[in-house]
Amino acid sequence: MIDRLVEAFPRAEWVVTAPGRVNLLGEHVDYNDGLVLPTAIDRYVLIAFSARDDGLVHIRSLDLNQSACFPINALVAKQDGDGKDLPHWALYPAGVAWSLKKEGFNPAGMDAMIHSNVPIGAGLSSSAAVELAFAAAWQKMGDWKIDRMRLAQCCQRAENAYVGVQCGLMDQFACAHGVARHALFFDTRSLSWQPIPIPPGTSIVIADSTIERSLAASAYNQRREECQLALKYVQEIVPDVRSLRDLSVKDIMTLKGKMPKTIYHRMRHVVEEIERVRQGCQRLFSDDVAGFGRLMNAGHVSLRDLFAVSIPELDTLVEIGQNMPGCFGARMTGAGFGGCTVNLVETRAAKAFAQQLRAEYRKRTDVDASVYICKASRGVHVEPIQ
Ligand code: ADP
Ligand code: MG
């Protein structure tokens, strides 16, 4: 990939590598102050860049075969220098520059070229990878001291307030903090985190259902509102609860019948899913991959039946995966209504698993899934181009 970038942009001085991510456990809990367990993967957004001294940012995406340009000192209008609206994809880097400025930094003009093998819109967070890649590029050019968490928060604000997509901090966190061979246990309330070793001999196999996530944005917002509503019901009974995160599995038994059934189900998913993340970390620490896999399987049932964000194609992929040799656990991952499943598979069985999963899914749905065998990888970093 880097060769293609250098060929297309020989003057570039630096290259940023920003990974996509997959969430192993802890779905739909980051906006409830919960605990999550994502990992950065070895699929990357690369950007090659060099500084410009005229305050313009020229970006070309090799993947989209499009270019965009914006002045670094007039970001609020979301327009290029000629007063034309920026294409949607350019809002991500422009938003990062806008957000960095809000933090008091002074990002410079640059030429940048993007090339990526993170599938776009599949739920593996190509958006966060693009954001972190640009944030890291501006940091390098300005030689700023800024820690990775703050960089991730800047990028989240870009996506929330500039692009206009509601998302929690998990994606940007994972892209910024990835550690090779480790999952990342992240407390979205305290922002504390810890890398957890993924037992050797285990592969992460991601299957993209390739179903368009058409309902995803509206359903995501609706689920956020339902969780807020559940919290309101809870606060009428226990006023000092600040978020669903504060409830235990035992607490929620006593709340049954105190709110509409659907709202109760949403809450139950969140509380039990957070508990699954706690237990999942213990399982990984004690090398109990099979136990971890069972938690993934239970997580899928909960996302399907209680949180209602799965679709038949994801259920099919999960069911096929769970019943294949070498598979410890499988579940849908990401917001749902399309996107991917994540499977934890014995490394020696991973290749055959990937092939059979594809073949069986095709047989049952007539749809071709893209299947990626992934490794847990390092977070965003910048290197000179030789
Ligand atoms: P996901 O993050 O799950 O891949 P999103 O819809 O959140 O999906 O983000 C995808 C958007 O990110 C794209 O529509 C595009 O605007 C931007 N993006 C991702 N990859 C690239 C790329 N290689 N070049 C330009 N823009 C990209
Ligand atoms: Mg995204």
PDB file of N, CA, C and O and ligand atoms in Angstrom, residues 21 44-47 59-66 87-93 113-131 134 159 163 165 167 171 213 339, ligand 1:
ATOM      1  N   ARG A  21     -10.704  -0.710  13.693  1.00  0.00           N
ATOM      2  CA  ARG A  21     -10.866  -1.419  14.969  1.00  0.00           C
ATOM      3  C   ARG A  21     -12.068  -2.354  14.903  1.00  0.00           C
ATOM      4  O   ARG A  21     -12.973  -2.188  14.086  1.00  0.00           O
ATOM      5  N   TYR A  44      -5.499  -0.723   7.639  1.00  0.00           N
ATOM      6  CA  TYR A  44      -5.090   0.627   7.965  1.00  0.00           C
ATOM      7  C   TYR A  44      -5.556   1.670   6.952  1.00  0.00           C
ATOM      8  O   TYR A  44      -5.655   1.396   5.762  1.00  0.00           O
ATOM      9  N   VAL A  45      -5.770   2.881   7.473  1.00  0.00           N
ATOM     10  CA  VAL A  45      -5.798   4.070   6.624  1.00  0.00           C
ATOM     11  C   VAL A  45      -4.389   4.633   6.666  1.00  0.00           C
ATOM     12  O   VAL A  45      -3.849   4.891   7.745  1.00  0.00           O
ATOM     13  N   LEU A  46      -3.769   4.785   5.486  1.00  0.00           N
ATOM     14  CA  LEU A  46      -2.457   5.434   5.413  1.00  0.00           C
ATOM     15  C   LEU A  46      -2.647   6.814   4.825  1.00  0.00           C
ATOM     16  O   LEU A  46      -3.448   6.988   3.898  1.00  0.00           O
ATOM     17  N   ILE A  47      -1.934   7.810   5.375  1.00  0.00           N
ATOM     18  CA  ILE A  47      -1.841   9.062   4.628  1.00  0.00           C
ATOM     19  C   ILE A  47      -0.379   9.473   4.498  1.00  0.00           C
ATOM     20  O   ILE A  47       0.391   9.414   5.453  1.00  0.00           O
ATOM     21  N   ILE A  59      -6.145  17.554  -0.259  1.00  0.00           N
ATOM     22  CA  ILE A  59      -6.210  16.123   0.049  1.00  0.00           C
ATOM     23  C   ILE A  59      -6.720  15.357  -1.160  1.00  0.00           C
ATOM     24  O   ILE A  59      -7.665  15.791  -1.823  1.00  0.00           O
ATOM     25  N   ARG A  60      -6.080  14.225  -1.415  1.00  0.00           N
ATOM     26  CA  ARG A  60      -6.590  13.341  -2.455  1.00  0.00           C
ATOM     27  C   ARG A  60      -6.807  11.963  -1.838  1.00  0.00           C
ATOM     28  O   ARG A  60      -5.967  11.462  -1.094  1.00  0.00           O
ATOM     29  N   SER A  61      -7.964  11.379  -2.089  1.00  0.00           N
ATOM     30  CA  SER A  61      -8.207  10.007  -1.648  1.00  0.00           C
ATOM     31  C   SER A  61      -8.072   9.082  -2.852  1.00  0.00           C
ATOM     32  O   SER A  61      -8.866   9.165  -3.794  1.00  0.00           O
ATOM     33  N   LEU A  62      -7.054   8.225  -2.819  1.00  0.00           N
ATOM     34  CA  LEU A  62      -6.872   7.272  -3.921  1.00  0.00           C
ATOM     35  C   LEU A  62      -8.047   6.304  -3.984  1.00  0.00           C
ATOM     36  O   LEU A  62      -8.424   5.827  -5.045  1.00  0.00           O
ATOM     37  N   ASP A  63      -8.627   6.036  -2.818  1.00  0.00           N
ATOM     38  CA  ASP A  63      -9.711   5.044  -2.748  1.00  0.00           C
ATOM     39  C   ASP A  63     -10.996   5.580  -3.368  1.00  0.00           C
ATOM     40  O   ASP A  63     -11.730   4.860  -4.023  1.00  0.00           O
ATOM     41  N   LEU A  64     -11.268   6.861  -3.147  1.00  0.00           N
ATOM     42  CA  LEU A  64     -12.488   7.449  -3.713  1.00  0.00           C
ATOM     43  C   LEU A  64     -12.218   8.079  -5.068  1.00  0.00           C
ATOM     44  O   LEU A  64     -13.150   8.485  -5.759  1.00  0.00           O
ATOM     45  N   ASN A  65     -10.914   8.215  -5.414  1.00  0.00           N
ATOM     46  CA  ASN A  65     -10.514   8.905  -6.634  1.00  0.00           C
ATOM     47  C   ASN A  65     -11.101  10.321  -6.672  1.00  0.00           C
ATOM     48  O   ASN A  65     -11.685  10.742  -7.676  1.00  0.00           O
ATOM     49  N   GLN A  66     -10.964  11.017  -5.562  1.00  0.00           N
ATOM     50  CA  GLN A  66     -11.467  12.396  -5.458  1.00  0.00           C
ATOM     51  C   GLN A  66     -10.450  13.260  -4.719  1.00  0.00           C
ATOM     52  O   GLN A  66      -9.694  12.747  -3.895  1.00  0.00           O
ATOM     53  N   PRO A  87     -16.935  18.157  -0.252  1.00  0.00           N
ATOM     54  CA  PRO A  87     -17.568  16.834  -0.330  1.00  0.00           C
ATOM     55  C   PRO A  87     -17.613  16.226   1.082  1.00  0.00           C
ATOM     56  O   PRO A  87     -16.778  16.545   1.931  1.00  0.00           O
ATOM     57  N   HIS A  88     -18.578  15.320   1.291  1.00  0.00           N
ATOM     58  CA  HIS A  88     -18.808  14.803   2.645  1.00  0.00           C
ATOM     59  C   HIS A  88     -17.552  14.188   3.264  1.00  0.00           C
ATOM     60  O   HIS A  88     -17.239  14.414   4.436  1.00  0.00           O
ATOM     61  N   TRP A  89     -16.791  13.440   2.468  1.00  0.00           N
ATOM     62  CA  TRP A  89     -15.619  12.743   3.032  1.00  0.00           C
ATOM     63  C   TRP A  89     -14.570  13.730   3.540  1.00  0.00           C
ATOM     64  O   TRP A  89     -13.841  13.424   4.490  1.00  0.00           O
ATOM     65  N   ALA A  90     -14.503  14.926   2.944  1.00  0.00           N
ATOM     66  CA  ALA A  90     -13.490  15.899   3.362  1.00  0.00           C
ATOM     67  C   ALA A  90     -13.868  16.581   4.682  1.00  0.00           C
ATOM     68  O   ALA A  90     -13.042  17.255   5.306  1.00  0.00           O
ATOM     69  N   LEU A  91     -15.136  16.384   5.102  1.00  0.00           N
ATOM     70  CA  LEU A  91     -15.529  16.963   6.391  1.00  0.00           C
ATOM     71  C   LEU A  91     -14.778  16.309   7.553  1.00  0.00           C
ATOM     72  O   LEU A  91     -14.596  16.919   8.602  1.00  0.00           O
ATOM     73  N   TYR A  92     -14.350  15.043   7.347  1.00  0.00           N
ATOM     74  CA  TYR A  92     -13.642  14.358   8.448  1.00  0.00           C
ATOM     75  C   TYR A  92     -12.298  15.046   8.734  1.00  0.00           C
ATOM     76  O   TYR A  92     -12.086  15.488   9.872  1.00  0.00           O
ATOM     77  N   PRO A  93     -11.410  15.193   7.733  1.00  0.00           N
ATOM     78  CA  PRO A  93     -10.165  15.926   8.039  1.00  0.00           C
ATOM     79  C   PRO A  93     -10.405  17.399   8.392  1.00  0.00           C
ATOM     80  O   PRO A  93      -9.756  17.917   9.315  1.00  0.00           O
ATOM     81  N   MET A 113      -2.257  12.554   0.884  1.00  0.00           N
ATOM     82  CA  MET A 113      -2.892  11.555   0.043  1.00  0.00           C
ATOM     83  C   MET A 113      -3.312  10.371   0.907  1.00  0.00           C
ATOM     84  O   MET A 113      -2.531   9.905   1.737  1.00  0.00           O
ATOM     85  N   ILE A 114      -4.568   9.933   0.713  1.00  0.00           N
ATOM     86  CA  ILE A 114      -5.113   8.841   1.539  1.00  0.00           C
ATOM     87  C   ILE A 114      -5.156   7.556   0.723  1.00  0.00           C
ATOM     88  O   ILE A 114      -5.557   7.573  -0.445  1.00  0.00           O
ATOM     89  N   HIS A 115      -4.763   6.464   1.379  1.00  0.00           N
ATOM     90  CA  HIS A 115      -4.954   5.138   0.769  1.00  0.00           C
ATOM     91  C   HIS A 115      -5.241   4.162   1.903  1.00  0.00           C
ATOM     92  O   HIS A 115      -4.549   4.176   2.921  1.00  0.00           O
ATOM     93  N   SER A 116      -6.283   3.344   1.746  1.00  0.00           N
ATOM     94  CA  SER A 116      -6.758   2.566   2.878  1.00  0.00           C
ATOM     95  C   SER A 116      -7.212   1.180   2.463  1.00  0.00           C
ATOM     96  O   SER A 116      -7.687   0.976   1.346  1.00  0.00           O
ATOM     97  N   ASN A 117      -7.078   0.217   3.379  1.00  0.00           N
ATOM     98  CA  ASN A 117      -7.749  -1.072   3.163  1.00  0.00           C
ATOM     99  C   ASN A 117      -8.734  -1.381   4.298  1.00  0.00           C
ATOM    100  O   ASN A 117      -9.085  -2.533   4.524  1.00  0.00           O
ATOM    101  N   VAL A 118      -9.148  -0.332   5.014  1.00  0.00           N
ATOM    102  CA  VAL A 118     -10.253  -0.493   5.964  1.00  0.00           C
ATOM    103  C   VAL A 118     -11.532  -0.315   5.142  1.00  0.00           C
ATOM    104  O   VAL A 118     -11.727   0.754   4.550  1.00  0.00           O
ATOM    105  N   PRO A 119     -12.388  -1.338   5.061  1.00  0.00           N
ATOM    106  CA  PRO A 119     -13.586  -1.163   4.234  1.00  0.00           C
ATOM    107  C   PRO A 119     -14.411   0.034   4.729  1.00  0.00           C
ATOM    108  O   PRO A 119     -14.529   0.241   5.934  1.00  0.00           O
ATOM    109  N   ILE A 120     -14.927   0.791   3.790  1.00  0.00           N
ATOM    110  CA  ILE A 120     -15.632   2.028   4.144  1.00  0.00           C
ATOM    111  C   ILE A 120     -17.080   1.711   4.488  1.00  0.00           C
ATOM    112  O   ILE A 120     -17.783   1.067   3.711  1.00  0.00           O
ATOM    113  N   GLY A 121     -17.503   2.172   5.658  1.00  0.00           N
ATOM    114  CA  GLY A 121     -18.907   2.014   6.041  1.00  0.00           C
ATOM    115  C   GLY A 121     -19.280   0.615   6.481  1.00  0.00           C
ATOM    116  O   GLY A 121     -20.452   0.269   6.536  1.00  0.00           O
ATOM    117  N   ALA A 122     -18.295  -0.222   6.828  1.00  0.00           N
ATOM    118  CA  ALA A 122     -18.587  -1.602   7.227  1.00  0.00           C
ATOM    119  C   ALA A 122     -18.641  -1.758   8.740  1.00  0.00           C
ATOM    120  O   ALA A 122     -18.881  -2.847   9.245  1.00  0.00           O
ATOM    121  N   GLY A 123     -18.377  -0.688   9.471  1.00  0.00           N
ATOM    122  CA  GLY A 123     -18.397  -0.779  10.927  1.00  0.00           C
ATOM    123  C   GLY A 123     -17.027  -1.076  11.516  1.00  0.00           C
ATOM    124  O   GLY A 123     -16.912  -1.370  12.703  1.00  0.00           O
ATOM    125  N   LEU A 124     -15.965  -0.982  10.708  1.00  0.00           N
ATOM    126  CA  LEU A 124     -14.617  -1.190  11.245  1.00  0.00           C
ATOM    127  C   LEU A 124     -13.906   0.140  11.466  1.00  0.00           C
ATOM    128  O   LEU A 124     -12.700   0.200  11.650  1.00  0.00           O
ATOM    129  N   SER A 125     -14.694   1.202  11.429  1.00  0.00           N
ATOM    130  CA  SER A 125     -14.230   2.520  11.827  1.00  0.00           C
ATOM    131  C   SER A 125     -13.189   3.143  10.914  1.00  0.00           C
ATOM    132  O   SER A 125     -12.185   3.685  11.368  1.00  0.00           O
ATOM    133  N   SER A 126     -13.473   3.087   9.618  1.00  0.00           N
ATOM    134  CA  SER A 126     -12.607   3.817   8.695  1.00  0.00           C
ATOM    135  C   SER A 126     -12.661   5.304   9.016  1.00  0.00           C
ATOM    136  O   SER A 126     -11.680   6.024   8.846  1.00  0.00           O
ATOM    137  N   SER A 127     -13.799   5.777   9.532  1.00  0.00           N
ATOM    138  CA  SER A 127     -13.931   7.218   9.820  1.00  0.00           C
ATOM    139  C   SER A 127     -12.967   7.637  10.925  1.00  0.00           C
ATOM    140  O   SER A 127     -12.244   8.628  10.782  1.00  0.00           O
ATOM    141  N   ALA A 128     -12.918   6.873  12.021  1.00  0.00           N
ATOM    142  CA  ALA A 128     -12.000   7.234  13.112  1.00  0.00           C
ATOM    143  C   ALA A 128     -10.553   7.128  12.647  1.00  0.00           C
ATOM    144  O   ALA A 128      -9.707   7.931  13.030  1.00  0.00           O
ATOM    145  N   ALA A 129     -10.259   6.144  11.784  1.00  0.00           N
ATOM    146  CA  ALA A 129      -8.888   5.987  11.295  1.00  0.00           C
ATOM    147  C   ALA A 129      -8.482   7.203  10.450  1.00  0.00           C
ATOM    148  O   ALA A 129      -7.369   7.715  10.585  1.00  0.00           O
ATOM    149  N   VAL A 130      -9.398   7.692   9.607  1.00  0.00           N
ATOM    150  CA  VAL A 130      -9.103   8.893   8.819  1.00  0.00           C
ATOM    151  C   VAL A 130      -8.864  10.074   9.772  1.00  0.00           C
ATOM    152  O   VAL A 130      -7.898  10.840   9.626  1.00  0.00           O
ATOM    153  N   GLU A 131      -9.728  10.206  10.771  1.00  0.00           N
ATOM    154  CA  GLU A 131      -9.590  11.333  11.710  1.00  0.00           C
ATOM    155  C   GLU A 131      -8.248  11.299  12.439  1.00  0.00           C
ATOM    156  O   GLU A 131      -7.525  12.298  12.480  1.00  0.00           O
ATOM    157  N   PHE A 134      -5.177  12.172  10.320  1.00  0.00           N
ATOM    158  CA  PHE A 134      -4.952  13.608  10.111  1.00  0.00           C
ATOM    159  C   PHE A 134      -4.524  14.293  11.408  1.00  0.00           C
ATOM    160  O   PHE A 134      -3.649  15.169  11.400  1.00  0.00           O
ATOM    161  N   GLU A 159     -16.168  14.425  14.713  1.00  0.00           N
ATOM    162  CA  GLU A 159     -17.223  13.583  14.123  1.00  0.00           C
ATOM    163  C   GLU A 159     -18.606  13.988  14.655  1.00  0.00           C
ATOM    164  O   GLU A 159     -19.578  14.059  13.907  1.00  0.00           O
ATOM    165  N   VAL A 163     -18.889  16.872  11.553  1.00  0.00           N
ATOM    166  CA  VAL A 163     -19.484  15.990  10.529  1.00  0.00           C
ATOM    167  C   VAL A 163     -20.970  15.776  10.854  1.00  0.00           C
ATOM    168  O   VAL A 163     -21.803  15.656   9.964  1.00  0.00           O
ATOM    169  N   VAL A 165     -22.112  13.223  13.114  1.00  0.00           N
ATOM    170  CA  VAL A 165     -22.430  11.822  13.398  1.00  0.00           C
ATOM    171  C   VAL A 165     -22.248  11.590  14.896  1.00  0.00           C
ATOM    172  O   VAL A 165     -21.169  11.851  15.444  1.00  0.00           O
ATOM    173  N   CYS A 167     -21.335   9.567  17.872  1.00  0.00           N
ATOM    174  CA  CYS A 167     -20.610   8.338  18.180  1.00  0.00           C
ATOM    175  C   CYS A 167     -19.971   8.531  19.538  1.00  0.00           C
ATOM    176  O   CYS A 167     -19.734   9.658  19.964  1.00  0.00           O
ATOM    177  N   ASP A 171     -14.250   4.285  19.228  1.00  0.00           N
ATOM    178  CA  ASP A 171     -13.551   4.088  17.952  1.00  0.00           C
ATOM    179  C   ASP A 171     -12.238   4.870  17.915  1.00  0.00           C
ATOM    180  O   ASP A 171     -11.192   4.346  17.557  1.00  0.00           O
ATOM    181  N   ARG A 213     -25.934  -0.493   5.676  1.00  0.00           N
ATOM    182  CA  ARG A 213     -26.457  -0.153   7.001  1.00  0.00           C
ATOM    183  C   ARG A 213     -27.467   0.993   6.920  1.00  0.00           C
ATOM    184  O   ARG A 213     -27.307   2.027   7.568  1.00  0.00           O
ATOM    185  N   GLY A 339     -23.225  -4.386   8.578  1.00  0.00           N
ATOM    186  CA  GLY A 339     -21.888  -4.386   9.147  1.00  0.00           C
ATOM    187  C   GLY A 339     -21.376  -5.803   9.350  1.00  0.00           C
ATOM    188  O   GLY A 339     -21.721  -6.698   8.574  1.00  0.00           O
TER     189      GLY A 339
HETATM  190  P1  ADP B   1     -17.101   3.263   9.179  1.00  0.00           P
HETATM  191  O1  ADP B   1     -16.411   4.176  10.139  1.00  0.00           O
HETATM  192  O2  ADP B   1     -17.859   2.176   9.853  1.00  0.00           O
HETATM  193  O3  ADP B   1     -16.199   2.714   8.112  1.00  0.00           O
HETATM  194  P2  ADP B   1     -18.580   5.660   8.602  1.00  0.00           P
HETATM  195  O4  ADP B   1     -19.819   5.903   7.827  1.00  0.00           O
HETATM  196  O5  ADP B   1     -18.541   6.045  10.034  1.00  0.00           O
HETATM  197  O6  ADP B   1     -18.220   4.114   8.429  1.00  0.00           O
HETATM  198  O7  ADP B   1     -17.365   6.405   7.907  1.00  0.00           O
HETATM  199  C1  ADP B   1     -17.099   6.254   6.545  1.00  0.00           C
HETATM  200  C2  ADP B   1     -16.720   7.600   5.946  1.00  0.00           C
HETATM  201  O8  ADP B   1     -15.354   7.928   6.319  1.00  0.00           O
HETATM  202  C3  ADP B   1     -16.722   7.581   4.430  1.00  0.00           C
HETATM  203  O9  ADP B   1     -18.030   7.810   3.926  1.00  0.00           O
HETATM  204  C4  ADP B   1     -15.771   8.707   4.127  1.00  0.00           C
HETATM  205  O10 ADP B   1     -16.422   9.942   4.284  1.00  0.00           O
HETATM  206  C5  ADP B   1     -14.712   8.581   5.232  1.00  0.00           C
HETATM  207  N1  ADP B   1     -13.624   7.722   4.732  1.00  0.00           N
HETATM  208  C6  ADP B   1     -13.328   6.470   5.133  1.00  0.00           C
HETATM  209  N2  ADP B   1     -12.297   5.949   4.420  1.00  0.00           N
HETATM  210  C7  ADP B   1     -11.932   6.893   3.533  1.00  0.00           C
HETATM  211  C8  ADP B   1     -10.949   6.957   2.493  1.00  0.00           C
HETATM  212  N3  ADP B   1     -10.133   5.930   2.267  1.00  0.00           N
HETATM  213  N4  ADP B   1     -10.867   8.094   1.778  1.00  0.00           N
HETATM  214  C9  ADP B   1     -11.689   9.142   2.037  1.00  0.00           C
HETATM  215  N5  ADP B   1     -12.642   9.135   2.979  1.00  0.00           N
HETATM  216  C10 ADP B   1     -12.775   8.036   3.731  1.00  0.00           C
END
